[in-house]
Amino acid sequence: MSNHSDDDDALFEQLEAELEQDGTFDYYRNEKIRAHKATLKRKSNLATRFQCYPNEKPLLEILSDRTARDSDYLLVFANETFTACQHLMHILRSVVQESSGTYKIYIVDAVNAPFLTQKLNVKTLPTMVPFKNGQSGPARVGLHGLLEDPVNVASVCEEYVQQYIESCFPDEEESESE
């Protein structure tokens, strides 16, 4: 019986040696490492670049810092009870996870952000206002142009949202693809 086990061990050692010689183990190991790095990057992006605020006070504190204020960010006015806002927030979360840009996405509950909503003249939810180098860009009001089916708010298209963000922060997205 011990002889049979020794033969199996020898056979497994021979198979392992052959796999190592032809690079199969290296390939699978490298693929696994790449997949783990991608997962870590997505988690890091979400933790550092996608932030939700129930009111404007903590957001105003962050933006009072000149470095943060002069960085690139997308300010999203939403209300989590609105279906359209829920769908958009889900897509934005996905887009920021996959992006290698440096912009941030700040989502604030518009109901609890009277100063910002008045200052930026927000009347419809969701509203997205891009800020590049501290300067506000044109606001995207509602989901117009982001839906695959114009009568279905659940059809927010990730590709359209990604294109919108690329148009807001073109320098970052161009450097990503190079």
Short mmCIF file of N, CA and C in Angstrom, two decimals:
data_model
loop_
_atom_site.label_atom_id
_atom_site.label_comp_id
_atom_site.label_asym_id
_atom_site.label_seq_id
_atom_site.Cartn_x
_atom_site.Cartn_y
_atom_site.Cartn_z
N MET A 1 0.82 -1.18 0.00
CA MET A 1 0.00 0.00 0.00
C MET A 1 0.87 1.25 0.00
N SER A 2 1.91 1.21 0.76
CA SER A 2 2.83 2.34 0.81
C SER A 2 3.49 2.56 -0.53
N ASN A 3 3.75 1.51 -1.28
CA ASN A 3 4.36 1.61 -2.60
C ASN A 3 3.43 2.34 -3.56
N HIS A 4 2.11 2.07 -3.46
CA HIS A 4 1.12 2.73 -4.31
C HIS A 4 1.08 4.23 -4.02
N SER A 5 1.14 4.60 -2.74
CA SER A 5 1.15 5.99 -2.33
C SER A 5 2.42 6.69 -2.81
N ASP A 6 3.55 6.02 -2.73
CA ASP A 6 4.81 6.59 -3.21
C ASP A 6 4.75 6.83 -4.71
N ASP A 7 4.13 5.90 -5.45
CA ASP A 7 3.98 6.07 -6.90
C ASP A 7 3.12 7.29 -7.21
N ASP A 8 2.03 7.47 -6.44
CA ASP A 8 1.15 8.63 -6.64
C ASP A 8 1.90 9.92 -6.35
N ASP A 9 2.65 9.93 -5.25
CA ASP A 9 3.42 11.12 -4.90
C ASP A 9 4.42 11.46 -6.00
N ALA A 10 5.09 10.46 -6.51
CA ALA A 10 6.06 10.68 -7.58
C ALA A 10 5.38 11.20 -8.83
N LEU A 11 4.20 10.66 -9.14
CA LEU A 11 3.45 11.11 -10.31
C LEU A 11 3.02 12.56 -10.15
N PHE A 12 2.52 12.92 -8.95
CA PHE A 12 2.13 14.30 -8.70
C PHE A 12 3.32 15.25 -8.78
N GLU A 13 4.45 14.84 -8.25
CA GLU A 13 5.66 15.67 -8.34
C GLU A 13 6.07 15.87 -9.79
N GLN A 14 5.98 14.82 -10.58
CA GLN A 14 6.32 14.92 -12.01
C GLN A 14 5.36 15.87 -12.72
N LEU A 15 4.06 15.76 -12.44
CA LEU A 15 3.07 16.65 -13.06
C LEU A 15 3.32 18.10 -12.64
N GLU A 16 3.59 18.33 -11.36
CA GLU A 16 3.88 19.69 -10.89
C GLU A 16 5.11 20.25 -11.58
N ALA A 17 6.13 19.45 -11.74
CA ALA A 17 7.35 19.90 -12.41
C ALA A 17 7.06 20.27 -13.86
N GLU A 18 6.25 19.46 -14.54
CA GLU A 18 5.90 19.76 -15.93
C GLU A 18 5.10 21.06 -16.03
N LEU A 19 4.15 21.25 -15.11
CA LEU A 19 3.35 22.48 -15.12
C LEU A 19 4.21 23.71 -14.84
N GLU A 20 5.17 23.57 -13.93
CA GLU A 20 6.06 24.69 -13.65
C GLU A 20 6.94 25.01 -14.84
N GLN A 21 7.38 23.97 -15.56
CA GLN A 21 8.25 24.19 -16.72
C GLN A 21 7.51 24.89 -17.84
N ASP A 22 6.26 24.55 -18.08
CA ASP A 22 5.55 25.18 -19.20
C ASP A 22 4.88 26.50 -18.81
N GLY A 23 5.02 26.92 -17.56
CA GLY A 23 4.53 28.23 -17.14
C GLY A 23 3.06 28.26 -16.73
N THR A 24 2.40 27.13 -16.67
CA THR A 24 0.98 27.10 -16.32
C THR A 24 0.74 27.65 -14.92
N PHE A 25 1.55 27.21 -13.96
CA PHE A 25 1.38 27.72 -12.60
C PHE A 25 1.59 29.23 -12.56
N ASP A 26 2.63 29.71 -13.23
CA ASP A 26 2.90 31.15 -13.25
C ASP A 26 1.73 31.92 -13.83
N TYR A 27 1.18 31.39 -14.91
CA TYR A 27 0.05 32.06 -15.56
C TYR A 27 -1.12 32.19 -14.58
N TYR A 28 -1.52 31.09 -13.97
CA TYR A 28 -2.66 31.12 -13.05
C TYR A 28 -2.36 31.95 -11.80
N ARG A 29 -1.14 31.87 -11.31
CA ARG A 29 -0.76 32.67 -10.15
C ARG A 29 -0.83 34.16 -10.51
N ASN A 30 -0.30 34.54 -11.67
CA ASN A 30 -0.33 35.94 -12.10
C ASN A 30 -1.76 36.42 -12.34
N GLU A 31 -2.61 35.56 -12.90
CA GLU A 31 -4.01 35.93 -13.10
C GLU A 31 -4.71 36.16 -11.76
N LYS A 32 -4.43 35.33 -10.81
CA LYS A 32 -5.03 35.46 -9.48
C LYS A 32 -4.55 36.74 -8.80
N ILE A 33 -3.26 37.03 -8.92
CA ILE A 33 -2.70 38.27 -8.35
C ILE A 33 -3.34 39.48 -9.01
N ARG A 34 -3.47 39.46 -10.34
CA ARG A 34 -4.09 40.57 -11.07
C ARG A 34 -5.54 40.78 -10.61
N ALA A 35 -6.28 39.69 -10.46
CA ALA A 35 -7.67 39.79 -10.02
C ALA A 35 -7.76 40.36 -8.61
N HIS A 36 -6.87 39.94 -7.72
CA HIS A 36 -6.88 40.47 -6.35
C HIS A 36 -6.51 41.95 -6.34
N LYS A 37 -5.54 42.35 -7.15
CA LYS A 37 -5.16 43.77 -7.22
C LYS A 37 -6.33 44.61 -7.74
N ALA A 38 -7.04 44.11 -8.73
CA ALA A 38 -8.19 44.83 -9.28
C ALA A 38 -9.28 44.98 -8.21
N THR A 39 -9.51 43.95 -7.45
CA THR A 39 -10.51 44.01 -6.37
C THR A 39 -10.10 45.03 -5.31
N LEU A 40 -8.83 45.02 -4.93
CA LEU A 40 -8.34 45.99 -3.95
C LEU A 40 -8.45 47.41 -4.48
N LYS A 41 -8.16 47.62 -5.76
CA LYS A 41 -8.26 48.95 -6.36
C LYS A 41 -9.70 49.44 -6.34
N ARG A 42 -10.66 48.56 -6.69
CA ARG A 42 -12.07 48.94 -6.68
C ARG A 42 -12.51 49.33 -5.27
N LYS A 43 -12.10 48.56 -4.28
CA LYS A 43 -12.46 48.87 -2.89
C LYS A 43 -11.83 50.19 -2.45
N SER A 44 -10.58 50.41 -2.83
CA SER A 44 -9.89 51.65 -2.48
C SER A 44 -10.56 52.84 -3.15
N ASN A 45 -10.88 52.72 -4.44
CA ASN A 45 -11.57 53.80 -5.15
C ASN A 45 -12.87 54.16 -4.46
N LEU A 46 -13.63 53.16 -4.10
CA LEU A 46 -14.92 53.41 -3.48
C LEU A 46 -14.74 54.08 -2.12
N ALA A 47 -13.77 53.64 -1.36
CA ALA A 47 -13.55 54.20 -0.02
C ALA A 47 -13.04 55.63 -0.05
N THR A 48 -12.20 55.96 -1.03
CA THR A 48 -11.56 57.28 -1.03
C THR A 48 -12.20 58.28 -1.99
N ARG A 49 -12.94 57.80 -2.98
CA ARG A 49 -13.41 58.73 -4.01
C ARG A 49 -14.92 58.80 -4.15
N PHE A 50 -15.67 58.08 -3.35
CA PHE A 50 -17.13 58.08 -3.43
C PHE A 50 -17.66 58.28 -2.02
N GLN A 51 -18.20 59.48 -1.76
CA GLN A 51 -18.61 59.79 -0.39
C GLN A 51 -20.02 60.36 -0.39
N CYS A 52 -20.83 59.86 0.53
CA CYS A 52 -22.21 60.32 0.68
C CYS A 52 -22.34 61.10 1.99
N TYR A 53 -23.09 62.19 1.92
CA TYR A 53 -23.29 63.03 3.10
C TYR A 53 -24.78 63.23 3.34
N PRO A 54 -25.25 62.99 4.56
CA PRO A 54 -26.67 63.18 4.85
C PRO A 54 -27.07 64.66 4.92
N ASN A 55 -26.06 65.54 5.11
CA ASN A 55 -26.32 66.98 5.10
C ASN A 55 -25.07 67.69 4.60
N GLU A 56 -25.17 69.00 4.43
CA GLU A 56 -24.08 69.73 3.79
C GLU A 56 -22.94 70.12 4.73
N LYS A 57 -23.14 70.06 6.03
CA LYS A 57 -22.12 70.55 6.96
C LYS A 57 -20.77 69.85 6.79
N PRO A 58 -20.68 68.51 6.83
CA PRO A 58 -19.36 67.88 6.66
C PRO A 58 -18.76 68.12 5.28
N LEU A 59 -19.61 68.21 4.28
CA LEU A 59 -19.12 68.49 2.93
C LEU A 59 -18.55 69.90 2.84
N LEU A 60 -19.23 70.86 3.43
CA LEU A 60 -18.71 72.23 3.43
C LEU A 60 -17.39 72.32 4.19
N GLU A 61 -17.25 71.55 5.25
CA GLU A 61 -15.99 71.52 5.98
C GLU A 61 -14.86 70.99 5.11
N ILE A 62 -15.14 69.94 4.36
CA ILE A 62 -14.13 69.38 3.45
C ILE A 62 -13.77 70.39 2.38
N LEU A 63 -14.79 71.02 1.80
CA LEU A 63 -14.54 71.95 0.70
C LEU A 63 -13.98 73.28 1.18
N SER A 64 -13.96 73.52 2.48
CA SER A 64 -13.33 74.75 2.98
C SER A 64 -11.81 74.66 2.88
N ASP A 65 -11.29 73.44 2.79
CA ASP A 65 -9.86 73.24 2.58
C ASP A 65 -9.54 73.55 1.12
N ARG A 66 -8.61 74.44 0.89
CA ARG A 66 -8.29 74.89 -0.47
C ARG A 66 -7.88 73.74 -1.39
N THR A 67 -7.11 72.80 -0.87
CA THR A 67 -6.67 71.66 -1.68
C THR A 67 -7.87 70.86 -2.18
N ALA A 68 -8.80 70.58 -1.29
CA ALA A 68 -10.00 69.82 -1.69
C ALA A 68 -10.86 70.65 -2.63
N ARG A 69 -11.00 71.93 -2.33
CA ARG A 69 -11.85 72.80 -3.13
C ARG A 69 -11.31 72.93 -4.55
N ASP A 70 -9.99 72.96 -4.70
CA ASP A 70 -9.40 73.13 -6.03
C ASP A 70 -9.17 71.82 -6.76
N SER A 71 -9.58 70.72 -6.18
CA SER A 71 -9.43 69.42 -6.85
C SER A 71 -10.62 69.20 -7.78
N ASP A 72 -10.63 68.08 -8.45
CA ASP A 72 -11.72 67.74 -9.37
C ASP A 72 -12.72 66.86 -8.64
N TYR A 73 -13.97 67.27 -8.69
CA TYR A 73 -15.01 66.47 -8.06
C TYR A 73 -16.35 66.70 -8.73
N LEU A 74 -17.21 65.73 -8.57
CA LEU A 74 -18.57 65.81 -9.07
C LEU A 74 -19.47 65.89 -7.85
N LEU A 75 -20.20 66.99 -7.74
CA LEU A 75 -21.12 67.19 -6.63
C LEU A 75 -22.50 66.75 -7.10
N VAL A 76 -23.05 65.76 -6.43
CA VAL A 76 -24.34 65.19 -6.83
C VAL A 76 -25.37 65.49 -5.76
N PHE A 77 -26.43 66.17 -6.17
CA PHE A 77 -27.55 66.44 -5.28
C PHE A 77 -28.59 65.36 -5.53
N ALA A 78 -28.93 64.65 -4.47
CA ALA A 78 -29.85 63.52 -4.62
C ALA A 78 -30.71 63.40 -3.38
N ASN A 79 -31.63 62.47 -3.44
CA ASN A 79 -32.42 62.09 -2.29
C ASN A 79 -32.64 60.60 -2.42
N GLU A 80 -32.19 59.86 -1.43
CA GLU A 80 -32.21 58.40 -1.56
C GLU A 80 -33.61 57.81 -1.63
N THR A 81 -34.65 58.60 -1.36
CA THR A 81 -36.01 58.08 -1.50
C THR A 81 -36.51 58.17 -2.93
N PHE A 82 -35.81 58.89 -3.80
CA PHE A 82 -36.20 59.02 -5.21
C PHE A 82 -35.60 57.85 -5.98
N THR A 83 -36.42 57.18 -6.74
CA THR A 83 -35.96 56.04 -7.53
C THR A 83 -34.87 56.44 -8.51
N ALA A 84 -35.04 57.56 -9.18
CA ALA A 84 -34.03 58.02 -10.15
C ALA A 84 -32.68 58.23 -9.46
N CYS A 85 -32.69 58.79 -8.28
CA CYS A 85 -31.45 59.02 -7.53
C CYS A 85 -30.82 57.70 -7.11
N GLN A 86 -31.63 56.75 -6.71
CA GLN A 86 -31.11 55.44 -6.31
C GLN A 86 -30.37 54.78 -7.47
N HIS A 87 -30.98 54.81 -8.65
CA HIS A 87 -30.35 54.19 -9.82
C HIS A 87 -29.06 54.92 -10.19
N LEU A 88 -29.10 56.24 -10.17
CA LEU A 88 -27.90 57.01 -10.51
C LEU A 88 -26.78 56.74 -9.52
N MET A 89 -27.08 56.71 -8.24
CA MET A 89 -26.05 56.47 -7.22
C MET A 89 -25.41 55.09 -7.40
N HIS A 90 -26.22 54.11 -7.74
CA HIS A 90 -25.69 52.76 -7.99
C HIS A 90 -24.71 52.78 -9.17
N ILE A 91 -25.08 53.47 -10.24
CA ILE A 91 -24.21 53.55 -11.43
C ILE A 91 -22.95 54.35 -11.11
N LEU A 92 -23.08 55.46 -10.41
CA LEU A 92 -21.90 56.26 -10.06
C LEU A 92 -20.93 55.46 -9.21
N ARG A 93 -21.45 54.68 -8.30
CA ARG A 93 -20.61 53.82 -7.45
C ARG A 93 -19.82 52.86 -8.33
N SER A 94 -20.47 52.26 -9.29
CA SER A 94 -19.82 51.31 -10.19
C SER A 94 -18.77 52.00 -11.06
N VAL A 95 -19.10 53.18 -11.58
CA VAL A 95 -18.17 53.92 -12.45
C VAL A 95 -16.91 54.30 -11.69
N VAL A 96 -17.05 54.80 -10.47
CA VAL A 96 -15.87 55.24 -9.72
C VAL A 96 -15.01 54.04 -9.31
N GLN A 97 -15.62 52.89 -9.09
CA GLN A 97 -14.83 51.70 -8.75
C GLN A 97 -13.91 51.31 -9.89
N GLU A 98 -14.38 51.44 -11.12
CA GLU A 98 -13.61 50.98 -12.27
C GLU A 98 -12.66 52.05 -12.82
N SER A 99 -12.83 53.28 -12.42
CA SER A 99 -12.04 54.38 -12.97
C SER A 99 -10.68 54.49 -12.29
N SER A 100 -9.70 54.94 -13.04
CA SER A 100 -8.40 55.21 -12.43
C SER A 100 -8.13 56.71 -12.37
N GLY A 101 -9.16 57.51 -12.58
CA GLY A 101 -9.03 58.96 -12.45
C GLY A 101 -8.84 59.35 -11.00
N THR A 102 -8.63 60.64 -10.76
CA THR A 102 -8.43 61.11 -9.38
C THR A 102 -9.60 61.94 -8.88
N TYR A 103 -10.59 62.18 -9.72
CA TYR A 103 -11.75 62.96 -9.28
C TYR A 103 -12.49 62.21 -8.18
N LYS A 104 -13.25 62.98 -7.40
CA LYS A 104 -14.07 62.39 -6.34
C LYS A 104 -15.54 62.65 -6.66
N ILE A 105 -16.38 61.83 -6.10
CA ILE A 105 -17.82 62.03 -6.22
C ILE A 105 -18.37 62.24 -4.82
N TYR A 106 -18.97 63.42 -4.63
CA TYR A 106 -19.61 63.75 -3.36
C TYR A 106 -21.12 63.76 -3.59
N ILE A 107 -21.83 62.93 -2.87
CA ILE A 107 -23.28 62.90 -2.97
C ILE A 107 -23.83 63.49 -1.68
N VAL A 108 -24.70 64.48 -1.83
CA VAL A 108 -25.29 65.12 -0.65
C VAL A 108 -26.81 65.05 -0.77
N ASP A 109 -27.45 64.83 0.37
CA ASP A 109 -28.91 64.82 0.41
C ASP A 109 -29.39 66.26 0.21
N ALA A 110 -30.02 66.52 -0.91
CA ALA A 110 -30.41 67.88 -1.27
C ALA A 110 -31.38 68.50 -0.27
N VAL A 111 -32.21 67.69 0.35
CA VAL A 111 -33.17 68.20 1.33
C VAL A 111 -32.45 68.84 2.51
N ASN A 112 -31.30 68.29 2.86
CA ASN A 112 -30.54 68.78 4.01
C ASN A 112 -29.33 69.62 3.60
N ALA A 113 -29.40 70.20 2.42
CA ALA A 113 -28.30 71.03 1.93
C ALA A 113 -28.84 72.36 1.39
N PRO A 114 -29.52 73.14 2.23
CA PRO A 114 -30.17 74.36 1.73
C PRO A 114 -29.19 75.40 1.18
N PHE A 115 -28.04 75.55 1.82
CA PHE A 115 -27.07 76.54 1.35
C PHE A 115 -26.57 76.19 -0.05
N LEU A 116 -26.13 74.94 -0.23
CA LEU A 116 -25.59 74.53 -1.53
C LEU A 116 -26.66 74.50 -2.62
N THR A 117 -27.85 74.01 -2.28
CA THR A 117 -28.90 73.96 -3.31
C THR A 117 -29.29 75.36 -3.77
N GLN A 118 -29.32 76.31 -2.85
CA GLN A 118 -29.64 77.68 -3.24
C GLN A 118 -28.49 78.30 -4.03
N LYS A 119 -27.27 78.11 -3.55
CA LYS A 119 -26.09 78.70 -4.22
C LYS A 119 -25.94 78.18 -5.65
N LEU A 120 -26.22 76.89 -5.86
CA LEU A 120 -26.06 76.29 -7.18
C LEU A 120 -27.38 76.17 -7.93
N ASN A 121 -28.44 76.76 -7.38
CA ASN A 121 -29.75 76.83 -8.03
C ASN A 121 -30.29 75.45 -8.41
N VAL A 122 -30.20 74.52 -7.48
CA VAL A 122 -30.69 73.16 -7.72
C VAL A 122 -32.19 73.13 -7.50
N LYS A 123 -32.92 72.71 -8.54
CA LYS A 123 -34.38 72.66 -8.46
C LYS A 123 -34.92 71.27 -8.77
N THR A 124 -34.10 70.42 -9.40
CA THR A 124 -34.53 69.09 -9.81
C THR A 124 -33.52 68.07 -9.31
N LEU A 125 -34.02 66.90 -8.93
CA LEU A 125 -33.13 65.83 -8.49
C LEU A 125 -33.22 64.66 -9.45
N PRO A 126 -32.12 64.01 -9.69
CA PRO A 126 -30.77 64.36 -9.27
C PRO A 126 -30.19 65.48 -10.13
N THR A 127 -29.25 66.21 -9.55
CA THR A 127 -28.48 67.22 -10.28
C THR A 127 -27.01 66.97 -9.99
N MET A 128 -26.21 66.97 -11.06
CA MET A 128 -24.77 66.76 -10.92
C MET A 128 -24.05 68.02 -11.39
N VAL A 129 -23.15 68.51 -10.55
CA VAL A 129 -22.37 69.70 -10.88
C VAL A 129 -20.89 69.33 -10.81
N PRO A 130 -20.20 69.37 -11.97
CA PRO A 130 -18.77 69.05 -11.94
C PRO A 130 -17.95 70.27 -11.53
N PHE A 131 -16.88 70.03 -10.80
CA PHE A 131 -15.93 71.07 -10.43
C PHE A 131 -14.55 70.61 -10.87
N LYS A 132 -13.94 71.40 -11.74
CA LYS A 132 -12.59 71.09 -12.23
C LYS A 132 -11.69 72.24 -11.81
N ASN A 133 -10.64 71.92 -11.07
CA ASN A 133 -9.71 72.94 -10.55
C ASN A 133 -10.46 74.04 -9.80
N GLY A 134 -11.49 73.66 -9.07
CA GLY A 134 -12.23 74.62 -8.27
C GLY A 134 -13.31 75.39 -9.00
N GLN A 135 -13.42 75.22 -10.31
CA GLN A 135 -14.41 75.95 -11.10
C GLN A 135 -15.57 75.03 -11.46
N SER A 136 -16.79 75.52 -11.23
CA SER A 136 -17.95 74.68 -11.55
C SER A 136 -18.19 74.66 -13.05
N GLY A 137 -18.62 73.51 -13.52
CA GLY A 137 -18.99 73.34 -14.91
C GLY A 137 -20.50 73.33 -15.05
N PRO A 138 -20.98 73.10 -16.26
CA PRO A 138 -22.43 73.08 -16.45
C PRO A 138 -23.07 71.90 -15.71
N ALA A 139 -24.17 72.19 -15.05
CA ALA A 139 -24.87 71.16 -14.28
C ALA A 139 -25.63 70.22 -15.20
N ARG A 140 -25.68 68.97 -14.81
CA ARG A 140 -26.51 67.96 -15.49
C ARG A 140 -27.74 67.80 -14.61
N VAL A 141 -28.88 68.24 -15.11
CA VAL A 141 -30.12 68.21 -14.34
C VAL A 141 -30.94 66.99 -14.75
N GLY A 142 -31.32 66.21 -13.77
CA GLY A 142 -32.11 65.01 -14.04
C GLY A 142 -31.27 63.95 -14.72
N LEU A 143 -31.95 63.03 -15.38
CA LEU A 143 -31.27 61.92 -16.04
C LEU A 143 -31.31 62.03 -17.56
N HIS A 144 -31.72 63.19 -18.07
CA HIS A 144 -31.80 63.37 -19.52
C HIS A 144 -30.46 63.06 -20.17
N GLY A 145 -30.48 62.18 -21.16
CA GLY A 145 -29.27 61.80 -21.87
C GLY A 145 -28.50 60.66 -21.23
N LEU A 146 -28.95 60.18 -20.09
CA LEU A 146 -28.26 59.09 -19.41
C LEU A 146 -29.07 57.79 -19.41
N LEU A 147 -30.26 57.85 -20.02
CA LEU A 147 -31.15 56.69 -20.02
C LEU A 147 -31.14 55.98 -21.37
N GLU A 148 -31.18 54.67 -21.34
CA GLU A 148 -31.34 53.91 -22.57
C GLU A 148 -32.79 53.98 -23.04
N ASP A 149 -33.72 53.99 -22.10
CA ASP A 149 -35.15 54.10 -22.39
C ASP A 149 -35.64 55.36 -21.69
N PRO A 150 -35.99 56.41 -22.46
CA PRO A 150 -36.31 57.71 -21.86
C PRO A 150 -37.49 57.73 -20.88
N VAL A 151 -38.31 56.69 -20.86
CA VAL A 151 -39.43 56.68 -19.93
C VAL A 151 -39.20 55.76 -18.74
N ASN A 152 -38.02 55.14 -18.66
CA ASN A 152 -37.73 54.18 -17.59
C ASN A 152 -36.49 54.62 -16.83
N VAL A 153 -36.68 55.15 -15.61
CA VAL A 153 -35.52 55.63 -14.84
C VAL A 153 -34.59 54.51 -14.43
N ALA A 154 -35.06 53.28 -14.48
CA ALA A 154 -34.20 52.14 -14.14
C ALA A 154 -33.22 51.82 -15.26
N SER A 155 -33.34 52.53 -16.38
CA SER A 155 -32.46 52.23 -17.52
C SER A 155 -31.25 53.17 -17.59
N VAL A 156 -30.85 53.73 -16.44
CA VAL A 156 -29.64 54.57 -16.41
C VAL A 156 -28.50 53.72 -16.95
N CYS A 157 -27.81 54.26 -17.93
CA CYS A 157 -26.77 53.50 -18.62
C CYS A 157 -25.39 53.85 -18.06
N GLU A 158 -24.68 52.84 -17.59
CA GLU A 158 -23.34 53.06 -17.03
C GLU A 158 -22.41 53.70 -18.05
N GLU A 159 -22.52 53.27 -19.30
CA GLU A 159 -21.66 53.83 -20.35
C GLU A 159 -21.93 55.32 -20.55
N TYR A 160 -23.20 55.73 -20.52
CA TYR A 160 -23.53 57.15 -20.69
C TYR A 160 -23.01 57.97 -19.51
N VAL A 161 -23.13 57.43 -18.31
CA VAL A 161 -22.63 58.13 -17.12
C VAL A 161 -21.11 58.26 -17.21
N GLN A 162 -20.43 57.19 -17.64
CA GLN A 162 -18.97 57.22 -17.80
C GLN A 162 -18.58 58.29 -18.83
N GLN A 163 -19.32 58.36 -19.94
CA GLN A 163 -19.03 59.37 -20.96
C GLN A 163 -19.24 60.78 -20.40
N TYR A 164 -20.27 60.96 -19.61
CA TYR A 164 -20.51 62.26 -19.00
C TYR A 164 -19.34 62.65 -18.09
N ILE A 165 -18.89 61.72 -17.26
CA ILE A 165 -17.77 62.01 -16.36
C ILE A 165 -16.50 62.29 -17.16
N GLU A 166 -16.27 61.54 -18.23
CA GLU A 166 -15.10 61.79 -19.08
C GLU A 166 -15.17 63.19 -19.69
N SER A 167 -16.37 63.64 -20.03
CA SER A 167 -16.50 64.99 -20.60
C SER A 167 -16.24 66.06 -19.53
N CYS A 168 -16.53 65.74 -18.27
CA CYS A 168 -16.28 66.69 -17.17
C CYS A 168 -14.81 66.77 -16.80
N PHE A 169 -14.12 65.62 -16.86
CA PHE A 169 -12.73 65.53 -16.43
C PHE A 169 -11.89 64.91 -17.55
N PRO A 170 -11.79 65.58 -18.71
CA PRO A 170 -11.14 64.97 -19.87
C PRO A 170 -9.65 64.69 -19.69
N ASP A 171 -8.93 65.53 -19.00
CA ASP A 171 -7.49 65.32 -18.85
C ASP A 171 -7.21 64.01 -18.14
N GLU A 172 -7.97 63.73 -17.09
CA GLU A 172 -7.75 62.49 -16.32
C GLU A 172 -8.04 61.27 -17.17
N GLU A 173 -9.15 61.29 -17.88
CA GLU A 173 -9.55 60.11 -18.64
C GLU A 173 -8.60 59.88 -19.81
N GLU A 174 -8.08 60.96 -20.42
CA GLU A 174 -7.12 60.79 -21.51
C GLU A 174 -5.84 60.16 -20.99
N SER A 175 -5.38 60.59 -19.81
CA SER A 175 -4.14 60.03 -19.27
C SER A 175 -4.35 58.58 -18.85
N GLU A 176 -5.58 58.20 -18.51
CA GLU A 176 -5.87 56.81 -18.16
C GLU A 176 -5.66 55.90 -19.35
N SER A 177 -6.09 56.35 -20.53
CA SER A 177 -6.06 55.47 -21.70
C SER A 177 -4.70 55.43 -22.37
N GLU A 178 -3.79 56.28 -21.96
CA GLU A 178 -2.46 56.28 -22.58
C GLU A 178 -1.57 55.24 -21.96
#
